[in-house]
Amino acid sequence: MIIIKFAILALNLTPYFTQSTDIPNLSEQCAGWPDDGKTTRFAGAKRWQHVGNHRVEIFVSPSSLSNPNQAIRAIMPWARHDTSPQTKAVVVLSAETELVVSDCSVISSTPESGDIVFTATSGPGLYHAYYFPYSNGGYGIDTQLAACDNNNNTNNNNNNNNNNNTSWFGDLELSSIPKATVGSLQSRTLFDAFGEMELPATAAETAALLERSAHPDGVLLVTEDRMIPVRMTNKLPRRWANINERSPDSLAQFNSLAAPGEHLHFQVALFSPLTSVAINRLDFTAGLAPLGLSCLNLEGSDYFGDPYFPSEAARTVAEGTVRSFYVATVIPEDAVGGTTYEGEVSLVGKSGSSYTASVKITVADTPPVKNGGDNDHWRQTRLQWLNSKIGFGEGEPRASEALTCTWRVLDRP
């Protein structure tokens, strides 16, 4: 039982990736670098192995270059979920020549955006700003891969950077420096891509989201499909902010299609910005009773098949964090296609507070699925194995038959 349960945990924590996001004016693309057959100019070194898997497109127009040493400014709304971005290096290279720019400085670097000034030494065209390099300086054999000077980085260890100052662009006011056009966010492969649940909302978007949709005590409830797991615990995804802008009420509404006999799971996520909230139980209305709802976070069975109830700490949404509660349902095998189960589910807190979402599950007009849907990995129905009682309550296993030894040969009876 222990092996099975750990195995399924690993299976269902597999990252969920997408190629598109809802970032205004930006889209996330899978760029797939390096291009097949394209060699780097860095003495045989594989540049992409050092600059990281994430970059921003920067387009420098001919009209913005008054001279070859013209300073260019780029403000990149990269929407980062990592901590302390001001301590991370930024590397800018020409897409055409693959050469690092001669001068570059990071003016500011925050989770929401990065502001850099650089010299477009390769002329007008496309440049790439890599903002998740594998090393914050000292790029192996790529001694030419100097990172931009970061004025906010007191721990910068860019030993290969000869540009550790901002004096190269003189006394120019930032407002007077021509701005480049920022294109899309790009990942090297689809696996590297930040899915729509890993691009955080800005402070303004978060404030608007809470103002429109939070409960009176400040707690925000959002329902999500099993296919879109909550991935950030200390930030709200921009996906929620965009849904909230289009239809605030839909955040607390879950609608899904399920096959007869399917073990359907969905998430009820809570964000508590002001205080910690301990959840005690899951309640649901009569319309959902035929589905036998349960919450995997609040109840289940342990490795010995005995009832399991997690500690208060394990079911508490800490202040300033997001926690996802997984709700399990079982669609009756004899359910007729088109049948709908509607009602409300509520997470009831220790203090008596209740956070409610509306649920509507429609039965698909298909034959019943086998084994609750476990044969189809994409359904993620194997979450039910966390509470499996197979092997318990079926009597003691039969005793092993004694082995006999004849001369030096071990005989099985």
Coordinates of C-alpha atoms in Angstrom, one line a residue:
M1 CA 0.0 0.0 0.0
I2 CA 2.8 2.5 0.9
I3 CA 4.5 2.0 -2.5
I4 CA 1.3 2.4 -4.4
K5 CA 0.3 5.6 -2.6
F6 CA 3.7 7.2 -3.0
A7 CA 3.7 6.3 -6.7
I8 CA 0.4 7.9 -7.4
L9 CA 1.5 11.1 -5.6
A10 CA 4.4 11.3 -7.9
L11 CA 2.2 10.7 -10.9
N12 CA -0.3 13.5 -10.1
L13 CA 2.4 16.1 -9.3
T14 CA 3.6 16.0 -12.9
P15 CA 3.7 19.6 -14.1
Y16 CA 0.9 20.9 -16.3
F17 CA 2.2 23.1 -19.1
T18 CA 0.5 25.3 -21.7
Q19 CA 1.8 27.3 -24.6
S20 CA -0.5 30.3 -24.1
T21 CA -1.1 32.8 -21.3
D22 CA -3.4 35.6 -20.6
I23 CA -0.7 38.2 -20.1
P24 CA -1.9 41.5 -21.8
N25 CA 0.2 42.3 -24.8
L26 CA 2.4 39.3 -24.2
S27 CA 2.1 35.6 -25.1
E28 CA 4.2 32.7 -24.0
Q29 CA 5.7 30.7 -26.8
C30 CA 7.7 27.6 -27.1
A31 CA 10.7 28.8 -29.2
G32 CA 12.7 25.5 -29.3
W33 CA 16.2 26.9 -29.3
P34 CA 18.8 26.2 -30.4
D35 CA 17.7 25.9 -34.0
D36 CA 18.5 22.7 -35.8
G37 CA 21.8 23.0 -37.6
K38 CA 22.6 26.4 -36.1
T39 CA 26.0 26.6 -34.5
T40 CA 27.0 29.1 -31.8
R41 CA 29.7 31.7 -32.3
F42 CA 31.1 31.1 -28.8
A43 CA 34.1 28.9 -29.7
G44 CA 32.0 25.7 -30.0
A45 CA 30.2 26.3 -26.6
K46 CA 26.5 25.6 -26.4
R47 CA 25.2 29.1 -25.5
W48 CA 21.7 28.0 -24.6
Q49 CA 23.1 25.6 -21.9
H50 CA 24.3 28.6 -19.9
V51 CA 21.8 31.4 -20.5
G52 CA 18.8 29.4 -19.3
N53 CA 15.5 28.3 -20.7
H54 CA 13.5 31.6 -20.6
R55 CA 13.8 34.8 -22.5
V56 CA 12.0 37.9 -23.7
E57 CA 12.0 39.2 -27.3
I58 CA 13.2 42.8 -27.7
F59 CA 12.8 44.5 -31.1
V60 CA 15.0 47.5 -31.8
S61 CA 13.8 49.7 -34.7
P62 CA 16.1 51.5 -37.1
S63 CA 14.5 54.8 -36.2
S64 CA 15.5 54.5 -32.6
L65 CA 19.3 54.2 -33.4
S66 CA 20.8 57.6 -33.9
N67 CA 24.3 56.2 -33.7
P68 CA 26.0 52.8 -33.1
N69 CA 26.4 53.5 -29.4
Q70 CA 22.8 54.5 -28.9
A71 CA 21.4 53.4 -25.5
I72 CA 18.1 51.5 -25.8
R73 CA 15.7 50.9 -23.0
A74 CA 13.4 47.8 -22.6
I75 CA 10.7 47.3 -20.0
M76 CA 9.8 43.7 -19.8
P77 CA 6.6 42.5 -18.0
W78 CA 8.0 39.1 -17.4
A79 CA 5.6 38.1 -14.5
R80 CA 8.1 36.1 -12.4
H81 CA 7.1 33.8 -9.6
D82 CA 10.6 33.3 -8.2
T83 CA 11.9 35.0 -5.1
S84 CA 14.4 37.9 -5.1
P85 CA 14.6 38.5 -8.9
Q86 CA 16.9 41.5 -8.1
T87 CA 19.6 39.0 -7.3
K88 CA 19.3 37.2 -10.7
A89 CA 21.4 38.0 -13.7
V90 CA 20.1 39.1 -17.1
V91 CA 22.0 38.4 -20.3
V92 CA 21.2 40.2 -23.6
L93 CA 22.3 38.8 -26.9
S94 CA 21.6 39.7 -30.5
A95 CA 19.3 37.1 -32.1
E96 CA 21.2 37.5 -35.5
T97 CA 24.8 37.4 -34.4
E98 CA 24.4 35.6 -31.0
L99 CA 26.9 38.0 -29.6
V100 CA 26.4 39.6 -26.2
V101 CA 25.7 43.3 -26.2
S102 CA 28.8 45.4 -25.2
D103 CA 27.0 47.5 -22.5
C104 CA 24.0 46.6 -20.5
S105 CA 22.6 47.6 -17.1
V106 CA 19.6 46.5 -15.1
I107 CA 17.8 49.5 -13.8
S108 CA 15.2 47.6 -11.8
S109 CA 14.1 44.0 -11.4
T110 CA 10.9 43.1 -9.7
P111 CA 8.5 40.1 -9.9
E112 CA 6.3 42.1 -12.2
S113 CA 8.8 43.5 -14.6
G114 CA 12.4 44.2 -15.5
D115 CA 13.8 47.5 -16.7
I116 CA 17.1 47.4 -18.7
V117 CA 19.2 49.7 -20.7
F118 CA 21.7 48.3 -23.3
T119 CA 23.6 49.2 -26.4
A120 CA 22.3 47.5 -29.6
T121 CA 25.8 46.8 -30.9
S122 CA 24.5 44.5 -33.7
G123 CA 22.3 47.3 -35.1
P124 CA 18.5 47.2 -35.4
G125 CA 16.6 44.0 -35.2
L126 CA 15.8 41.3 -32.7
Y127 CA 17.5 40.8 -29.3
H128 CA 16.9 38.3 -26.6
A129 CA 17.0 39.0 -22.9
Y130 CA 17.6 35.8 -20.9
Y131 CA 16.4 36.2 -17.3
F132 CA 16.9 32.8 -15.8
P133 CA 20.5 32.0 -16.5
Y134 CA 21.9 28.8 -14.9
S135 CA 24.7 30.9 -13.2
N136 CA 24.7 34.4 -11.9
G137 CA 28.1 35.0 -13.5
G138 CA 31.0 32.8 -14.4
Y139 CA 29.4 31.1 -17.4
G140 CA 31.8 28.2 -17.7
I141 CA 33.9 28.4 -20.9
D142 CA 31.7 31.2 -22.2
T143 CA 33.8 34.0 -20.9
Q144 CA 32.1 36.4 -23.4
L145 CA 28.7 35.8 -21.8
A146 CA 28.8 38.8 -19.5
A147 CA 25.6 39.5 -17.6
C148 CA 24.1 43.0 -17.4
D149 CA 25.2 45.0 -14.4
N150 CA 22.5 44.9 -11.8
N151 CA 22.4 48.0 -9.6
N152 CA 20.1 46.3 -7.1
N153 CA 22.2 43.1 -6.8
T154 CA 24.5 43.4 -3.8
N155 CA 25.5 39.7 -4.2
N156 CA 26.3 40.0 -7.9
N157 CA 29.2 37.7 -8.8
N158 CA 29.6 38.5 -12.5
N159 CA 33.3 37.9 -12.6
N160 CA 33.2 38.0 -16.4
N161 CA 31.4 41.3 -16.6
N162 CA 33.4 44.3 -17.5
N163 CA 30.4 46.6 -17.4
N164 CA 29.7 46.9 -13.7
N165 CA 28.6 50.5 -13.8
T166 CA 25.9 52.6 -15.5
S167 CA 28.3 55.4 -16.5
W168 CA 28.4 54.1 -20.1
F169 CA 25.1 55.8 -21.0
G170 CA 26.3 59.1 -19.5
D171 CA 24.0 61.7 -18.0
L172 CA 21.0 60.6 -20.1
E173 CA 17.6 60.7 -18.3
L174 CA 15.9 57.4 -18.5
S175 CA 12.8 59.0 -19.8
S176 CA 14.8 60.3 -22.8
I177 CA 16.2 56.9 -23.8
P178 CA 14.4 55.4 -26.8
K179 CA 12.3 52.3 -25.9
A180 CA 12.4 49.1 -27.7
T181 CA 9.3 47.1 -28.5
V182 CA 8.9 44.1 -26.2
G183 CA 7.6 40.9 -27.9
S184 CA 6.7 37.6 -26.4
L185 CA 7.9 35.6 -23.5
Q186 CA 9.6 32.4 -24.7
S187 CA 10.6 29.1 -23.3
R188 CA 13.2 26.8 -24.8
T189 CA 10.8 23.8 -24.8
L190 CA 7.2 23.1 -23.8
F191 CA 8.4 21.3 -20.7
D192 CA 10.3 24.5 -19.6
A193 CA 7.3 26.8 -20.2
F194 CA 5.6 28.5 -17.3
G195 CA 2.0 27.4 -17.5
E196 CA -0.8 29.9 -17.0
M197 CA -0.9 28.9 -13.3
E198 CA 2.8 30.0 -12.8
L199 CA 2.5 33.6 -14.1
P200 CA 1.6 35.7 -11.1
A201 CA -0.9 38.5 -11.1
T202 CA 0.4 42.0 -10.5
A203 CA -0.2 43.8 -7.2
A204 CA -2.9 45.9 -8.9
E205 CA -4.6 42.8 -10.5
T206 CA -4.5 41.0 -7.1
A207 CA -6.1 44.0 -5.3
A208 CA -8.9 44.2 -8.0
L209 CA -9.4 40.5 -7.7
L210 CA -9.9 40.6 -4.0
E211 CA -12.1 43.6 -4.1
R212 CA -14.5 42.0 -6.5
S213 CA -14.6 38.4 -5.4
A214 CA -13.2 38.0 -1.8
H215 CA -15.5 37.1 1.1
P216 CA -16.1 39.8 3.8
D217 CA -13.2 38.3 5.9
G218 CA -10.9 38.7 2.9
V219 CA -10.7 35.0 1.9
L220 CA -10.9 34.3 -1.8
L221 CA -12.4 31.0 -3.1
V222 CA -11.7 29.7 -6.6
T223 CA -12.6 26.4 -8.2
E224 CA -10.3 24.7 -10.7
D225 CA -10.4 21.7 -12.8
R226 CA -8.2 18.7 -11.9
M227 CA -6.2 19.5 -15.2
I228 CA -5.2 22.9 -13.9
P229 CA -3.5 22.3 -10.5
V230 CA -2.7 25.2 -8.3
R231 CA 1.1 25.6 -8.5
M232 CA 1.9 28.8 -6.6
T233 CA 1.3 28.9 -2.9
N234 CA 2.3 32.5 -2.2
K235 CA 1.0 34.3 -5.3
L236 CA -2.3 34.4 -7.2
P237 CA -2.1 33.4 -10.9
R238 CA -2.9 35.9 -13.5
R239 CA -5.4 33.4 -14.9
W240 CA -7.6 34.1 -12.0
A241 CA -7.2 37.9 -12.4
N242 CA -8.3 37.7 -16.0
I243 CA -11.2 35.4 -15.3
N244 CA -12.3 37.8 -12.6
E245 CA -12.1 40.7 -14.9
R246 CA -14.4 39.0 -17.5
S247 CA -16.8 37.3 -15.1
P248 CA -16.2 37.6 -11.3
D249 CA -18.9 35.2 -10.3
S250 CA -17.4 32.3 -12.4
L251 CA -14.4 31.9 -10.1
A252 CA -16.6 30.2 -7.5
Q253 CA -18.4 28.1 -10.1
F254 CA -17.3 24.6 -11.2
N255 CA -18.8 23.1 -14.3
S256 CA -17.6 19.8 -15.8
L257 CA -18.5 16.9 -18.0
A258 CA -17.9 13.4 -16.7
A259 CA -18.5 9.9 -17.9
P260 CA -20.7 7.4 -16.1
G261 CA -18.7 5.6 -13.5
E262 CA -15.9 8.1 -13.5
H263 CA -14.2 9.2 -10.3
L264 CA -14.1 12.9 -11.0
H265 CA -11.9 15.3 -8.9
F266 CA -11.8 19.0 -8.7
Q267 CA -10.2 21.7 -6.6
V268 CA -11.6 24.3 -4.2
A269 CA -8.7 26.7 -3.6
L270 CA -8.6 29.3 -0.8
F271 CA -6.4 32.4 -0.5
S272 CA -6.3 34.1 2.9
P273 CA -4.4 37.4 2.7
L274 CA -5.2 38.6 6.3
T275 CA -5.2 35.7 8.7
S276 CA -4.8 31.9 8.9
V277 CA -8.0 29.8 8.3
A278 CA -8.3 26.3 9.6
I279 CA -10.8 24.1 7.6
N280 CA -12.7 21.4 9.5
R281 CA -15.0 19.8 7.1
L282 CA -16.7 19.7 3.6
D283 CA -20.4 20.2 3.4
F284 CA -22.6 19.8 0.3
T285 CA -26.2 20.2 -0.6
A286 CA -28.7 17.4 -1.5
G287 CA -28.3 17.8 -5.2
L288 CA -24.8 16.5 -5.0
A289 CA -25.5 13.7 -2.5
P290 CA -25.6 10.9 -5.2
L291 CA -22.0 11.6 -6.0
G292 CA -20.7 10.8 -2.5
L293 CA -18.5 13.8 -2.2
S294 CA -15.4 13.8 0.0
C295 CA -12.4 16.0 0.5
L296 CA -9.0 14.3 0.2
N297 CA -7.4 17.0 2.3
L298 CA -9.8 16.5 5.2
E299 CA -10.5 12.8 5.5
G300 CA -9.5 9.4 4.1
S301 CA -7.8 6.2 5.1
D302 CA -4.2 5.6 6.1
Y303 CA -1.8 2.9 5.0
F304 CA -3.5 0.4 7.3
G305 CA -7.0 1.1 6.0
D306 CA -8.0 3.0 9.2
P307 CA -9.8 6.3 9.1
Y308 CA -7.4 9.2 8.7
F309 CA -7.9 12.8 9.8
P310 CA -5.1 15.3 9.2
S311 CA -3.8 17.6 11.8
E312 CA -5.0 21.2 12.0
A313 CA -1.8 22.4 10.5
A314 CA -2.3 20.2 7.5
R315 CA -5.7 21.7 6.8
T316 CA -4.9 25.3 7.6
V317 CA -4.6 28.0 5.0
A318 CA -1.7 30.1 6.4
E319 CA -1.9 33.9 6.1
G320 CA -0.9 35.1 2.7
T321 CA -0.9 31.7 1.1
V322 CA -3.0 29.6 -1.3
R323 CA -4.1 26.1 -0.5
S324 CA -6.0 23.7 -2.8
F325 CA -8.6 21.3 -1.4
Y326 CA -9.3 18.3 -3.7
V327 CA -12.9 17.2 -3.8
A328 CA -13.6 13.6 -4.9
T329 CA -16.8 12.5 -6.6
V330 CA -18.1 9.2 -8.0
I331 CA -20.4 9.4 -11.0
P332 CA -23.0 6.5 -10.8
E333 CA -22.3 3.9 -13.5
D334 CA -26.0 3.8 -14.4
A335 CA -26.3 7.6 -14.8
V336 CA -28.0 8.5 -18.0
G337 CA -26.2 10.8 -20.5
G338 CA -27.4 14.4 -20.0
T339 CA -28.2 14.0 -16.3
T340 CA -26.9 16.9 -14.3
Y341 CA -26.0 17.1 -10.6
E342 CA -26.1 20.6 -9.2
G343 CA -25.6 22.0 -5.8
E344 CA -23.1 23.8 -3.5
V345 CA -20.0 22.7 -1.7
S346 CA -18.8 24.5 1.4
L347 CA -15.5 24.4 3.2
V348 CA -16.4 25.0 6.8
G349 CA -13.8 26.6 9.0
K350 CA -12.9 26.0 12.6
S351 CA -14.4 29.4 13.6
G352 CA -17.7 28.5 11.8
S353 CA -16.9 30.6 8.7
S354 CA -18.1 28.9 5.5
Y355 CA -16.7 29.3 1.9
T356 CA -19.1 28.1 -0.7
A357 CA -18.9 27.3 -4.4
S358 CA -21.6 26.2 -6.9
V359 CA -21.0 22.9 -8.7
K360 CA -22.7 21.5 -11.8
I361 CA -21.6 18.2 -13.2
T362 CA -23.2 16.9 -16.4
V363 CA -23.0 13.2 -17.4
A364 CA -21.6 12.5 -20.8
D365 CA -23.6 10.4 -23.3
T366 CA -20.9 7.7 -23.4
P367 CA -20.5 4.1 -22.1
P368 CA -19.4 3.8 -18.5
V369 CA -15.6 4.0 -18.0
K370 CA -13.7 1.1 -16.7
N371 CA -12.1 1.1 -13.3
G372 CA -13.5 4.6 -12.5
G373 CA -11.4 6.0 -15.4
D374 CA -8.1 4.7 -14.1
N375 CA -7.2 3.3 -17.5
D376 CA -7.1 6.8 -18.9
H377 CA -4.2 8.6 -17.3
W378 CA -5.4 12.1 -18.4
R379 CA -8.5 11.8 -16.2
Q380 CA -6.3 11.8 -13.1
T381 CA -8.8 9.5 -11.4
R382 CA -6.0 7.6 -9.6
L383 CA -6.2 10.2 -6.8
Q384 CA -8.7 7.8 -5.4
W385 CA -5.9 5.4 -4.7
L386 CA -4.8 7.6 -1.8
N387 CA -7.8 6.2 0.1
S388 CA -7.7 2.7 -1.3
K389 CA -8.6 -0.1 1.1
I390 CA -7.7 -2.9 -1.2
G391 CA -6.0 -5.7 0.7
F392 CA -7.8 -4.9 4.0
G393 CA -10.8 -6.5 5.5
E394 CA -10.6 -9.5 3.3
G395 CA -9.4 -12.0 5.9
E396 CA -5.9 -13.0 6.6
P397 CA -3.6 -14.1 3.8
R398 CA -3.1 -17.9 3.5
A399 CA -0.1 -19.2 5.3
S400 CA 3.0 -20.0 3.3
E401 CA 3.7 -23.6 2.7
A402 CA 6.9 -25.0 4.2
L403 CA 10.0 -25.4 2.1
T404 CA 12.0 -28.6 2.1
C405 CA 15.7 -29.1 1.4
T406 CA 16.8 -32.3 -0.4
W407 CA 20.6 -32.4 -0.5
R408 CA 21.6 -29.0 -1.8
V409 CA 18.4 -28.4 -3.8
L410 CA 15.6 -26.3 -2.3
D411 CA 12.3 -27.9 -3.2
R412 CA 8.9 -26.2 -3.3
P413 CA 6.1 -28.5 -2.2

